[in-house]
Amino acid sequence: MPGTRTTTGHFTFADWQERVIGPGEEANPRLAHASVRNTFSGGIEAAGTICEYTIVYVTQKTGSFAGMELITGRLDGREGSFAVEERGWFGEDGAVHCTFEVVRGSESGELAGLWGKGGFTAHHGEATVPYRFEYEVE
């Protein structure tokens, strides 16, 4: 893709509020909802992003999730906002594997016309999570 740029950085979980939706805390599979706020640094600079996840626990430690995150701040110096759709899974070792893609039409400000995708792997117990994001702005 011509004009594609790659940026990297880290994010931290600023807040994580999770609740079981059903059928119960010990049941498997079970459905949960998490409201999360993240703080990004590096190529993406954003504090207090808004993120909502739906999670399916297959066992007490494994499962998959899907969510949407609204990011407002800067991307490599350009100011604006955009939403990403996230999908991923987590395994017995506690690692979370996630890919994300910009929701078309959600971009604003200097980020209008943004397209991109990226991902991260979060390891249990790490305070910050590295991410990679490949994008272009039309």
C-alpha atoms as one frame of an Amber mdcrd trajectory, in Angstrom:
protein
   0.000   0.000   0.000   1.713   3.250  -1.097   2.172   5.840   1.611   1.775
   3.355   4.437   3.511   4.349   7.649   4.278   2.251  10.699   4.307   3.637
  14.201   4.909   1.986  17.556   4.605   2.802  21.229   3.107   1.542  24.468
  -0.157   1.763  26.348  -1.160   1.188  29.947  -4.517   0.188  31.384  -5.712
   3.248  33.277  -8.884   1.504  34.487 -10.514  -1.925  33.993 -14.081  -2.568
  35.196 -15.374  -6.055  34.362 -18.659  -7.756  35.209 -20.071 -11.179  34.401
 -23.217 -11.006  32.276 -24.078 -14.708  32.444 -24.565 -17.461  33.289 -22.437
 -17.075  36.483 -18.943 -16.497  37.931 -17.917 -20.177  37.866 -19.798 -21.308
  34.747 -18.028 -21.996  31.449 -18.543 -20.716  28.923 -19.574 -17.397  30.409
 -20.061 -13.940  28.978 -18.575 -10.793  30.503 -18.390  -7.086  29.723 -15.403
  -4.838  30.426 -15.167  -1.048  30.339 -11.547   0.009  29.981  -9.586   3.253
  29.794  -6.101   3.221  28.306  -3.288   5.744  28.037  -1.158   5.600  24.867
   2.351   6.964  24.305   4.660   6.822  21.310   3.228   7.255  17.822  -0.273
   7.377  19.296  -0.574   9.877  22.149  -3.904   9.661  23.957  -4.973   9.684
  27.596  -8.158   8.072  28.892  -9.346   6.344  25.732 -12.796   4.769  25.945
 -12.913   1.022  25.268 -15.753  -1.509  25.620 -15.180  -5.276  25.377 -17.464
  -8.294  25.233 -15.583 -11.337  26.518 -16.320 -15.057  26.301 -14.479 -17.141
  28.908 -14.150 -20.711  27.629 -12.335 -21.777  30.821 -11.356 -19.786  33.909
  -8.208 -18.581  32.082  -8.911 -18.799  28.329 -11.296 -17.154  25.908 -11.815
 -14.534  23.266 -13.065 -10.958  23.018 -14.256  -8.239  20.674 -14.498  -4.546
  21.346 -14.444  -0.961  20.193 -12.070   1.752  21.362 -12.364   5.497  20.793
  -8.960   7.191  20.646  -8.715  10.983  20.911  -5.296  12.632  20.785  -2.437
  12.620  18.302  -1.076  10.172  15.751   2.504  11.037  14.768   1.745  14.708
  15.489  -1.680  14.880  13.771  -4.525  15.776  16.113  -7.945  14.152  15.963
  -9.853  11.054  16.913 -10.733   7.642  15.488 -12.301   4.379  16.577 -10.802
   0.914  16.258 -12.494  -2.470  16.237 -10.531  -5.001  18.298 -10.573  -8.808
  18.258  -8.423 -11.211  20.176  -7.917 -14.179  22.429  -6.155 -15.081  25.664
  -4.551 -18.342  26.683  -3.494 -20.379  29.711  -0.234 -18.418  29.989  -2.162
 -15.163  30.548  -0.989 -13.566  27.278  -3.586 -11.496  25.422  -3.282 -11.401
  21.617  -5.191  -8.656  19.818  -5.550  -7.194  16.334  -7.370  -3.954  15.589
  -8.520  -1.953  12.586  -9.739   1.629  12.150 -13.524   1.890  11.793 -14.012
   3.657   8.445 -15.749   7.013   8.793 -14.870   7.400  12.486 -11.841   9.657
  11.878 -11.929  13.382  12.635  -9.713  16.458  12.657  -6.296  16.082  11.043
  -6.906  12.313  10.997  -9.821  12.484   8.511  -9.240   9.800   5.868  -7.227
   7.591   8.240  -7.074   3.875   7.477  -4.985   1.384   9.403  -4.561  -1.804
  11.343  -2.326  -3.034  14.095  -1.951  -5.283  17.052  -0.409  -6.078  20.387
   0.432  -8.931  22.725   0.020  -8.212  26.427   1.843 -10.505  28.846   0.379
 -11.099  32.298   1.890  -8.799  34.909   3.455  -6.261  32.506   2.663  -2.639
  33.338   2.955  -1.394  29.753   2.028  -3.098  26.490   3.856  -2.453  23.196
   1.706  -1.901  20.098   2.348  -1.637  16.353   0.119   0.353  13.981   0.351
   0.523  10.191  -1.683   3.319   8.620  -2.141   5.896   5.928  -4.099   9.142
   5.768  -5.802   9.942   2.456
